[in-house]
Every structure is written in structure tokens, then in C-alpha cells.
mmCIF file of C-alpha atoms and ligand atoms in Angstrom:
data_model
loop_
_atom_site.group_PDB
_atom_site.id
_atom_site.type_symbol
_atom_site.label_atom_id
_atom_site.label_comp_id
_atom_site.label_asym_id
_atom_site.label_seq_id
_atom_site.Cartn_x
_atom_site.Cartn_y
_atom_site.Cartn_z
ATOM 1 C CA MET A 108 18.442 31.665 43.366
ATOM 2 C CA ASN A 109 17.874 28.627 44.522
ATOM 3 C CA ARG A 110 19.605 27.670 47.524
ATOM 4 C CA TRP A 111 20.049 23.776 46.466
ATOM 5 C CA LEU A 112 21.582 24.821 43.038
ATOM 6 C CA ILE A 113 25.040 25.304 44.625
ATOM 7 C CA PRO A 114 25.551 22.510 46.287
ATOM 8 C CA ALA A 115 23.756 20.242 43.885
ATOM 9 C CA LEU A 116 27.024 21.805 41.406
ATOM 10 C CA LEU A 117 29.314 21.599 43.928
ATOM 11 C CA LEU A 118 28.381 16.871 44.021
ATOM 12 C CA ALA A 119 28.426 17.087 40.282
ATOM 13 C CA LEU A 120 31.423 18.465 39.768
ATOM 14 C CA ALA A 121 33.163 15.854 43.181
ATOM 15 C CA ALA A 122 31.541 13.308 41.136
ATOM 16 C CA ALA A 123 32.782 13.627 38.414
ATOM 17 C CA CYS A 124 36.483 14.437 39.265
ATOM 18 C CA SER A 125 36.814 10.593 40.894
ATOM 19 C CA PRO A 126 35.722 8.357 38.642
ATOM 20 C CA GLN A 127 36.787 5.408 40.929
ATOM 21 C CA SER A 128 33.401 6.189 43.438
ATOM 22 C CA GLU A 129 30.891 6.710 40.524
ATOM 23 C CA ILE A 130 30.201 3.304 40.790
ATOM 24 C CA THR A 131 28.317 1.968 43.738
ATOM 25 C CA ASP A 132 26.319 -1.147 42.814
ATOM 26 C CA PRO A 133 29.377 -3.562 43.162
ATOM 27 C CA ALA A 134 28.161 -5.790 40.056
ATOM 28 C CA ALA A 135 28.140 -2.570 37.329
ATOM 29 C CA ARG A 136 31.859 -2.131 39.239
ATOM 30 C CA GLY A 137 32.368 -5.601 38.559
ATOM 31 C CA GLU A 138 30.973 -5.956 35.188
ATOM 32 C CA ARG A 139 32.628 -2.307 34.570
ATOM 33 C CA ASP A 140 36.270 -4.699 35.095
ATOM 34 C CA PHE A 141 34.947 -7.300 33.995
ATOM 35 C CA ASN A 142 35.285 -5.509 30.107
ATOM 36 C CA GLY A 143 38.056 -3.378 31.808
ATOM 37 C CA LEU A 144 40.645 -6.491 32.458
ATOM 38 C CA GLY A 145 39.693 -8.731 29.140
ATOM 39 C CA CYS A 146 37.930 -10.902 30.696
ATOM 40 C CA VAL A 147 36.322 -10.412 27.690
ATOM 41 C CA LYS A 148 39.128 -11.877 25.855
ATOM 42 C CA CYS A 149 38.261 -15.373 27.019
ATOM 43 C CA HIS A 150 34.638 -15.288 28.047
ATOM 44 C CA MET A 151 31.391 -15.029 26.852
ATOM 45 C CA ILE A 152 28.558 -13.290 28.447
ATOM 46 C CA GLY A 153 24.608 -13.319 26.510
ATOM 47 C CA ASP A 154 25.642 -12.280 23.413
ATOM 48 C CA LYS A 155 28.706 -10.109 23.964
ATOM 49 C CA GLY A 156 32.538 -11.505 24.209
ATOM 50 C CA VAL A 157 34.373 -14.230 23.466
ATOM 51 C CA ASP A 158 33.876 -18.224 23.221
ATOM 52 C CA TRP A 159 36.903 -19.799 23.912
ATOM 53 C CA GLY A 160 37.286 -19.773 27.586
ATOM 54 C CA PRO A 161 34.223 -21.252 29.667
ATOM 55 C CA ASN A 162 30.372 -19.200 28.593
ATOM 56 C CA LEU A 163 29.643 -17.297 32.242
ATOM 57 C CA THR A 164 25.992 -16.466 31.094
ATOM 58 C CA MET A 165 25.269 -19.281 33.750
ATOM 59 C CA LEU A 166 28.143 -19.399 36.198
ATOM 60 C CA GLY A 167 26.044 -17.717 39.028
ATOM 61 C CA PHE A 168 23.333 -20.944 38.418
ATOM 62 C CA ARG A 169 26.694 -23.665 38.611
ATOM 63 C CA LYS A 170 29.115 -21.829 40.646
ATOM 64 C CA SER A 171 29.084 -20.764 44.513
ATOM 65 C CA PRO A 172 29.959 -17.201 45.289
ATOM 66 C CA ALA A 173 32.214 -18.610 47.898
ATOM 67 C CA TRP A 174 33.859 -20.832 44.836
ATOM 68 C CA ILE A 175 34.358 -18.239 41.917
ATOM 69 C CA ASP A 176 35.294 -15.868 44.613
ATOM 70 C CA THR A 177 38.844 -18.723 45.117
ATOM 71 C CA TRP A 178 39.129 -19.219 41.885
ATOM 72 C CA LEU A 179 39.527 -16.043 41.119
ATOM 73 C CA LYS A 180 41.955 -15.442 43.800
ATOM 74 C CA ASP A 181 44.147 -18.197 42.550
ATOM 75 C CA PRO A 182 43.025 -20.269 39.594
ATOM 76 C CA HIS A 183 46.041 -22.192 39.478
ATOM 77 C CA ALA A 184 45.576 -23.159 42.966
ATOM 78 C CA TRP A 185 42.560 -24.667 42.594
ATOM 79 C CA ASN A 186 43.780 -25.940 38.775
ATOM 80 C CA PRO A 187 47.085 -26.141 37.974
ATOM 81 C CA LYS A 188 46.820 -26.975 34.578
ATOM 82 C CA THR A 189 44.592 -24.012 33.605
ATOM 83 C CA VAL A 190 45.322 -21.611 30.913
ATOM 84 C CA MET A 191 43.375 -18.856 32.713
ATOM 85 C CA PRO A 192 46.093 -16.370 33.754
ATOM 86 C CA ASN A 193 46.145 -15.405 37.586
ATOM 87 C CA PHE A 194 45.088 -11.458 37.859
ATOM 88 C CA ASN A 195 46.946 -10.657 41.252
ATOM 89 C CA LEU A 196 43.500 -8.822 41.435
ATOM 90 C CA LYS A 197 42.850 -6.462 44.969
ATOM 91 C CA ASP A 198 40.654 -7.355 46.913
ATOM 92 C CA SER A 199 37.789 -5.344 46.391
ATOM 93 C CA THR A 200 37.976 -5.956 42.325
ATOM 94 C CA ARG A 201 37.946 -9.500 43.546
ATOM 95 C CA ALA A 202 35.081 -8.741 45.215
ATOM 96 C CA ASP A 203 33.271 -6.493 42.305
ATOM 97 C CA LEU A 204 33.621 -9.491 39.589
ATOM 98 C CA VAL A 205 32.288 -11.990 42.543
ATOM 99 C CA ALA A 206 29.579 -9.633 42.906
ATOM 100 C CA TYR A 207 28.772 -9.380 39.118
ATOM 101 C CA LEU A 208 29.406 -12.749 37.641
ATOM 102 C CA SER A 209 27.188 -14.770 40.771
ATOM 103 C CA ALA A 210 24.766 -12.604 39.528
ATOM 104 C CA GLN A 211 24.601 -14.765 35.932
ATOM 105 C CA LYS A 212 21.817 -16.791 36.007
ATOM 106 C CA GLY A 213 21.330 -17.059 32.701
ATOM 107 C CA GLN A 214 19.360 -13.223 32.349
ATOM 108 C CA ALA A 215 21.970 -12.114 29.793
ATOM 109 C CA TRP A 216 20.607 -14.584 27.184
ATOM 110 C CA LYS A 217 18.110 -12.958 24.579
ATOM 111 C CA VAL A 218 18.221 -15.244 22.813
ATOM 112 C CA LYS A 219 19.163 -19.027 23.997
ATOM 113 C CA PRO A 220 22.133 -20.519 21.703
ATOM 114 C CA TRP A 221 20.068 -23.078 21.394
ATOM 115 C CA GLU A 222 17.317 -21.740 20.341
ATOM 116 C CA THR A 223 18.604 -20.160 17.439
ATOM 117 C CA PRO A 224 16.435 -22.204 14.117
ATOM 118 C CA GLU A 225 19.850 -23.465 13.275
ATOM 119 C CA ALA A 226 19.823 -24.887 16.234
ATOM 120 C CA ALA A 227 16.897 -26.486 16.386
ATOM 121 C CA ALA A 228 17.236 -28.241 13.345
ATOM 122 C CA LEU A 229 20.190 -29.556 14.973
ATOM 123 C CA PRO A 230 20.142 -33.505 15.669
ATOM 124 C CA ALA A 231 18.895 -34.313 19.568
ATOM 125 C CA ALA A 232 22.485 -35.304 20.593
ATOM 126 C CA GLU A 233 24.168 -32.396 19.341
ATOM 127 C CA ARG A 234 20.945 -29.406 20.710
ATOM 128 C CA GLY A 235 22.207 -31.838 23.653
ATOM 129 C CA LYS A 236 25.708 -30.817 23.668
ATOM 130 C CA LEU A 237 25.156 -27.203 22.249
ATOM 131 C CA ILE A 238 23.378 -26.623 25.898
ATOM 132 C CA PHE A 239 26.331 -28.453 28.344
ATOM 133 C CA ASN A 240 29.280 -26.318 26.463
ATOM 134 C CA SER A 241 26.539 -22.759 27.331
ATOM 135 C CA VAL A 242 25.004 -23.678 30.594
ATOM 136 C CA GLY A 243 28.613 -25.165 31.425
ATOM 137 C CA CYS A 244 28.178 -28.478 32.787
ATOM 138 C CA VAL A 245 31.494 -28.406 30.663
ATOM 139 C CA SER A 246 33.110 -26.180 33.790
ATOM 140 C CA CYS A 247 33.234 -29.206 35.691
ATOM 141 C CA HIS A 248 32.960 -31.979 33.625
ATOM 142 C CA ALA A 249 35.486 -30.417 31.173
ATOM 143 C CA LYS A 250 35.145 -31.139 27.182
ATOM 144 C CA ASP A 251 33.157 -33.936 25.988
ATOM 145 C CA GLY A 252 32.552 -34.432 29.309
ATOM 146 C CA TYR A 253 36.014 -36.374 30.248
ATOM 147 C CA GLY A 254 36.446 -34.960 33.650
ATOM 148 C CA GLY A 255 40.093 -34.945 35.202
ATOM 149 C CA TYR A 256 38.719 -30.913 36.321
ATOM 150 C CA PRO A 257 39.502 -30.901 40.118
ATOM 151 C CA ASN A 258 37.650 -31.154 43.690
ATOM 152 C CA ASN A 259 38.067 -30.686 46.978
ATOM 153 C CA ASN A 260 37.308 -33.209 49.439
ATOM 154 C CA VAL A 261 35.611 -35.999 47.359
ATOM 155 C CA ALA A 262 36.889 -39.278 46.493
ATOM 156 C CA GLY A 263 40.221 -39.186 43.843
ATOM 157 C CA GLY A 264 39.829 -35.409 43.838
ATOM 158 C CA LEU A 265 38.198 -34.858 41.007
ATOM 159 C CA VAL A 266 34.387 -34.390 39.299
ATOM 160 C CA LEU A 267 33.053 -37.321 37.709
ATOM 161 C CA ALA A 268 33.606 -38.106 34.124
ATOM 162 C CA LEU A 269 31.208 -38.400 31.742
ATOM 163 C CA THR A 270 32.339 -40.722 29.595
ATOM 164 C CA LYS A 271 30.367 -44.458 31.192
ATOM 165 C CA VAL A 272 27.556 -42.746 32.165
ATOM 166 C CA ASN A 273 25.766 -44.727 29.489
ATOM 167 C CA GLU A 274 25.947 -47.792 30.882
ATOM 168 C CA GLY A 275 25.892 -47.234 34.760
ATOM 169 C CA TYR A 276 22.196 -45.585 33.764
ATOM 170 C CA THR A 277 19.669 -45.354 31.977
ATOM 171 C CA LYS A 278 17.992 -42.421 29.862
ATOM 172 C CA PRO A 279 15.059 -41.999 32.219
ATOM 173 C CA GLU A 280 17.697 -41.725 35.016
ATOM 174 C CA ALA A 281 20.969 -39.915 33.744
ATOM 175 C CA HIS A 282 17.501 -37.511 32.902
ATOM 176 C CA GLN A 283 16.526 -37.168 36.908
ATOM 177 C CA VAL A 284 20.006 -36.828 38.159
ATOM 178 C CA ILE A 285 20.598 -34.318 35.717
ATOM 179 C CA LYS A 286 17.362 -32.869 36.600
ATOM 180 C CA GLY A 287 16.999 -33.431 40.632
ATOM 181 C CA GLY A 288 21.306 -32.654 40.721
ATOM 182 C CA ARG A 289 23.521 -34.631 43.163
ATOM 183 C CA LEU A 290 25.177 -33.511 46.238
ATOM 184 C CA SER A 291 29.097 -34.532 46.481
ATOM 185 C CA ILE A 292 29.618 -36.972 49.009
ATOM 186 C CA PRO A 293 32.578 -35.667 50.978
ATOM 187 C CA SER A 294 35.944 -38.443 51.448
ATOM 188 C CA ASP A 295 36.859 -37.046 54.911
ATOM 189 C CA SER A 296 33.473 -36.042 57.471
ATOM 190 C CA THR A 297 35.875 -33.678 58.914
ATOM 191 C CA LYS A 298 37.111 -30.987 56.656
ATOM 192 C CA PRO A 299 35.097 -29.221 54.354
ATOM 193 C CA ALA A 300 32.435 -29.574 52.352
ATOM 194 C CA PRO A 301 32.892 -30.125 48.317
ATOM 195 C CA MET A 302 32.561 -26.756 46.525
ATOM 196 C CA LEU A 303 31.478 -28.339 43.448
ATOM 197 C CA GLN A 304 28.301 -29.599 43.481
ATOM 198 C CA MET A 305 25.324 -31.064 40.256
ATOM 199 C CA PRO A 306 23.164 -28.219 39.960
ATOM 200 C CA LYS A 307 20.451 -28.986 40.425
ATOM 201 C CA TRP A 308 19.088 -28.410 36.477
ATOM 202 C CA GLY A 309 15.286 -28.762 36.723
ATOM 203 C CA ASP A 310 15.604 -25.444 37.880
ATOM 204 C CA LYS A 311 17.070 -23.602 34.678
ATOM 205 C CA LEU A 312 16.031 -26.484 32.300
ATOM 206 C CA SER A 313 13.073 -27.553 30.391
ATOM 207 C CA GLU A 314 12.055 -31.904 29.929
ATOM 208 C CA LYS A 315 13.430 -31.521 26.018
ATOM 209 C CA GLU A 316 16.583 -29.855 26.748
ATOM 210 C CA ILE A 317 17.392 -32.400 29.814
ATOM 211 C CA ASP A 318 16.512 -35.227 27.486
ATOM 212 C CA ASP A 319 18.880 -33.713 25.021
ATOM 213 C CA LEU A 320 22.061 -33.455 27.436
ATOM 214 C CA VAL A 321 20.784 -36.699 27.930
ATOM 215 C CA GLU A 322 21.498 -38.090 24.546
ATOM 216 C CA TYR A 323 24.536 -35.888 24.100
ATOM 217 C CA VAL A 324 25.515 -37.851 27.958
ATOM 218 C CA PHE A 325 24.978 -41.427 25.918
ATOM 219 C CA SER A 326 26.952 -40.515 23.039
ATOM 220 C CA LEU A 327 30.296 -39.985 24.912
ATOM 221 C CA GLY A 328 33.229 -42.385 25.396
ATOM 222 C CA PRO A 329 36.580 -41.996 26.525
ATOM 223 C CA LYS A 330 39.048 -39.851 24.811
ATOM 224 C CA VAL A 331 40.531 -41.916 22.057
ATOM 225 C CA ALA A 332 43.368 -39.966 21.815
ATOM 226 C CA ALA A 333 45.608 -38.306 24.554
ATOM 227 C CA GLY A 334 47.189 -34.988 23.203
ATOM 228 C CA LYS A 335 48.324 -31.885 25.147
ATOM 229 C CA PRO A 336 46.360 -29.812 27.541
ATOM 230 C CA SER A 337 44.818 -27.324 25.435
ATOM 231 C CA LYS A 338 42.480 -25.164 25.433
ATOM 232 C CA ASP A 339 39.763 -27.638 24.090
ATOM 233 C CA ASP A 340 40.751 -29.175 27.563
ATOM 234 C CA PHE A 341 38.249 -26.885 29.691
HETATM 235 C C1 LIG B 651 43.544 -16.740 28.060
HETATM 236 C C2 LIG B 651 42.328 -16.425 28.371
HETATM 237 C C3 LIG B 651 40.852 -16.184 29.282
HETATM 238 C C4 LIG B 651 40.856 -14.787 29.775
HETATM 239 C C5 LIG B 651 41.442 -13.848 29.503
HETATM 240 C C6 LIG B 651 40.346 -14.698 31.715
HETATM 241 N N1 LIG B 651 40.310 -16.635 31.804
HETATM 242 FE FE1 LIG B 651 38.756 -17.481 32.849
HETATM 243 N N2 LIG B 651 39.148 -18.681 32.434
HETATM 244 C C7 LIG B 651 39.665 -18.984 31.184
HETATM 245 C C8 LIG B 651 39.944 -20.443 30.653
HETATM 246 C C9 LIG B 651 40.051 -21.648 29.870
HETATM 247 C C10 LIG B 651 38.862 -21.553 31.540
HETATM 248 C C11 LIG B 651 38.540 -22.630 32.279
HETATM 249 C C12 LIG B 651 39.631 -23.255 33.685
HETATM 250 C C13 LIG B 651 40.829 -23.859 32.490
HETATM 251 O O1 LIG B 651 41.492 -23.994 31.958
HETATM 252 O O2 LIG B 651 40.420 -25.498 32.418
HETATM 253 C C14 LIG B 651 38.532 -20.095 32.952
HETATM 254 C C15 LIG B 651 37.416 -20.195 33.792
HETATM 255 C C16 LIG B 651 37.026 -19.016 34.232
HETATM 256 C C17 LIG B 651 35.740 -19.338 35.449
HETATM 257 C C18 LIG B 651 35.833 -20.512 35.942
HETATM 258 C C19 LIG B 651 34.400 -20.834 34.919
HETATM 259 C C20 LIG B 651 33.452 -22.075 35.403
HETATM 260 O O3 LIG B 651 32.326 -22.289 34.540
HETATM 261 O O4 LIG B 651 33.490 -22.593 36.255
HETATM 262 C C21 LIG B 651 35.951 -17.691 35.829
HETATM 263 C C22 LIG B 651 34.863 -17.706 36.994
HETATM 264 C C23 LIG B 651 36.483 -16.770 34.805
HETATM 265 N N3 LIG B 651 37.303 -17.512 34.360
HETATM 266 C C24 LIG B 651 36.872 -15.675 35.157
HETATM 267 C C25 LIG B 651 38.042 -14.850 34.578
HETATM 268 C C26 LIG B 651 38.170 -13.128 35.001
HETATM 269 C C27 LIG B 651 37.095 -12.702 35.718
HETATM 270 C C28 LIG B 651 38.246 -12.766 33.932
HETATM 271 C C29 LIG B 651 39.310 -11.555 34.088
HETATM 272 C C30 LIG B 651 39.661 -11.222 35.768
HETATM 273 C C31 LIG B 651 38.644 -13.768 32.901
HETATM 274 N N4 LIG B 651 38.409 -15.377 33.610
HETATM 275 C C32 LIG B 651 39.675 -13.825 31.843
HETATM 276 C C33 LIG B 651 40.322 -18.331 30.157
HETATM 277 C C34 LIG B 651 40.316 -16.395 29.984
HETATM 278 C C1 LIG B 652 29.529 -27.314 39.535
HETATM 279 C C2 LIG B 652 29.592 -28.492 39.042
HETATM 280 C C3 LIG B 652 28.727 -29.130 38.411
HETATM 281 C C4 LIG B 652 28.647 -28.270 36.893
HETATM 282 C C5 LIG B 652 28.503 -27.391 36.421
HETATM 283 C C6 LIG B 652 27.670 -30.152 36.381
HETATM 284 N N1 LIG B 652 28.029 -31.220 37.050
HETATM 285 FE FE1 LIG B 652 26.800 -32.740 36.561
HETATM 286 N N2 LIG B 652 27.824 -33.585 38.699
HETATM 287 C C7 LIG B 652 28.930 -32.969 39.035
HETATM 288 C C8 LIG B 652 29.258 -33.746 39.873
HETATM 289 C C9 LIG B 652 30.415 -33.211 41.835
HETATM 290 C C10 LIG B 652 28.647 -34.824 40.099
HETATM 291 C C11 LIG B 652 28.943 -36.293 41.100
HETATM 292 C C12 LIG B 652 27.742 -36.191 42.498
HETATM 293 C C13 LIG B 652 27.856 -37.209 43.264
HETATM 294 O O1 LIG B 652 29.584 -37.134 43.787
HETATM 295 O O2 LIG B 652 27.360 -38.602 42.886
HETATM 296 C C14 LIG B 652 28.516 -34.975 38.710
HETATM 297 C C15 LIG B 652 27.352 -35.850 38.225
HETATM 298 C C16 LIG B 652 26.516 -35.650 36.954
HETATM 299 C C17 LIG B 652 26.206 -37.430 36.803
HETATM 300 C C18 LIG B 652 26.208 -38.758 37.324
HETATM 301 C C19 LIG B 652 27.782 -39.219 36.914
HETATM 302 C C20 LIG B 652 27.693 -41.012 37.735
HETATM 303 O O3 LIG B 652 27.992 -41.910 37.283
HETATM 304 O O4 LIG B 652 26.955 -40.877 38.030
HETATM 305 C C21 LIG B 652 25.838 -37.037 35.514
HETATM 306 C C22 LIG B 652 24.957 -37.694 34.249
HETATM 307 C C23 LIG B 652 25.857 -34.910 35.896
HETATM 308 N N3 LIG B 652 26.668 -35.286 36.383
HETATM 309 C C24 LIG B 652 25.317 -34.611 34.676
HETATM 310 C C25 LIG B 652 25.922 -32.772 34.042
HETATM 311 C C26 LIG B 652 25.172 -32.227 32.724
HETATM 312 C C27 LIG B 652 24.714 -32.915 31.954
HETATM 313 C C28 LIG B 652 25.114 -30.944 33.430
HETATM 314 C C29 LIG B 652 24.654 -29.644 32.291
HETATM 315 C C30 LIG B 652 23.670 -29.658 32.153
HETATM 316 C C31 LIG B 652 26.356 -31.474 34.545
HETATM 317 N N4 LIG B 652 26.850 -32.471 34.832
HETATM 318 C C32 LIG B 652 26.551 -29.557 35.101
HETATM 319 C C33 LIG B 652 29.282 -31.727 39.117
HETATM 320 C C34 LIG B 652 28.792 -30.584 37.727
#
């Protein structure tokens, strides 16, 4: 008998008996937990999941692993108004989710939501809105750019609203800001740097996509009526 056969069979048996250890890649374990814990009931990655909370297909491009970890530890500690539940995750589960989520840089899309035939037929500002929500501008600037989302160590404690960009910038200037990104200025240089920074979208989006975003951002204005916080406020 082949002298490797018995050890190989024993190894296979051991693997079958310990399902927790069968996945060795942290990101793969994170993907399993993302599905198993029900994150998919509120979030989309690629064409899977439900579009209720922010789309996470490009999360790893817009947010750092350190921020994702902070958020998952206790969403309400970062944003008291959030509707995302605290899952009280074990440290190891959280680390696996961070590995999976920070690897999401847009590759999960087979067809980008703004590249469907229907989206191609939309006016530029509406396609811009679709890009804004899909790539996650909404996760920092909030619905329709209303603002109100926390950042650390910045004046006012919030990420800027985008409802007055049309007053402060020309369209080419706004294009440049979106393309090149911008560092948040710390309000206290002795404290840790702001965790949320305006990403350099030119690394991910084309000139045309940024033009569509500019059209959308220029169409924004102040919030008309303040209502109760709802899922639409993310
Ligand atoms: C009941 C719906 C719901 C469930 C379930 C849920 N989330 Fe969320 N999540 C949200 C909402 C809504 C936000 C946006 C923050 C807010 O409330 O304004 C969010 C935000 C996030 C963010 C930040 C997104 C960004 O772009 O900055 C991450 C990361 C995240 N969730 C991961 C998870 C993970 C991982 C799970 C599962 C363990 C999960 N969520 C389960 C609703 C949910
Ligand atoms: C990770 C959070 C984050 C995401 C995602 C994000 N931004 Fe920003 N953005 C910021 C921050 C922070 C600033 C302010 C930087 C500063 O302090 O000057 C900013 C500034 C801006 C400004 C300039 C506003 C002004 O009044 O000076 C525009 C325009 C803008 N963002 C558009 C966008 C668009 C469009 C997207 C999506 C393609 C996007 N942002 C995604 C964090 C973000």
C-alpha cells in the first residue's frame, strides 16, 4: 500500500471534523462571515446582497483598514445616529471581516451599475448620482451630499457637505478636487490625523465618470425639510 495513503486519509478526516479551521485565508473567512452574519441583508458587494445600506464594492478604496476596524468594533461610537446594529463581533471575526472588506476595490462588479444600457441613456447628473451612491461618495458626504457624517479631529467634527460646491467652485475646479483627492486638515496637530480623507478618485474613475459626478454635485442644494433619521440618511 502507498505509504502516504494513511496519513493523507487521516489529514482529510481531521479537516472534515474541524470546519472552523478549514479556511486558512482570513479574507475568505471574512467573506463566509459576511454572508453568514447577514451583512448581505443590508449591503451589496458586486451584484450580491441588498442595496439598503452603503454599497461596499469599493469600500477598500475609500476607507482604511484601521477605520473599517473602528467602525465594526462599535458603529455607534463613531456615529451615534447610525442604524447599523452592533454585532459585538469577536476580535478574530472582526479581523477576518476587515481583511475581506479592505480588499474590495471594485473588482467584484461584473458590470458597473452606471455602465448598464439604461444608465448610459440617463442625463449626466442622474448617472453621476448613480456613481455617487455606488462608489460610496455617499458614505462620507451623506445622501444628496447633505453632510452630517462624523470625522475625527476636523473643524466641526464632520465631513464637508456638498450642497454649496456650486457656489465655491467652477466645474473644472470641482473636477480637479474629485480627481486628485484632498487631505483633511487636522484641527489639532497634536492629535491623531483625521481617519476619513477625500480619496484620489482619478485612480479609479475616468474623466467622463468624474464629469458626470460634477454635474450631479452641481445639481445639489440644501436639504429642504429635515425629517426623522431614516435609512436614506446614510
Ligand atoms: C440593518 C442593516 C445593516 C446590517 C445588517 C449591516 N449594516 Fe453595515 N451599515 C448599515 C448602514 C445603514 C450603514 C451606513 C451608516 C449609517 O447608518 O449612516 C452601514 C455602514 C457600514 C460600513 C461603512 C460603509 C462605508 O462605506 O463607510 C461597513 C464597513 C459596514 N456597514 C459593514 C457591515 C458588516 C460587516 C455587517 C455584518 C456584520 C453589516 N455592515 C451589517 C446597515 C447595516
Ligand atoms: C472617505 C470619505 C470620503 C469619500 C468616500 C468621498 N469624500 Fe469627498 N471629501 C471628503 C473630505 C474629508 C473632504 C474635505 C477635505 C478637506 O478637509 O478639505 C472632501 C471634499 C470633497 C469636495 C470638496 C468640497 C468643498 O467644499 O471643498 C468635493 C467636491 C468632494 N469631496 C466630492 C466627492 C465625490 C464626488 C466623492 C465620490 C466620488 C467623494 N467626495 C468621496 C471625504 C470623502
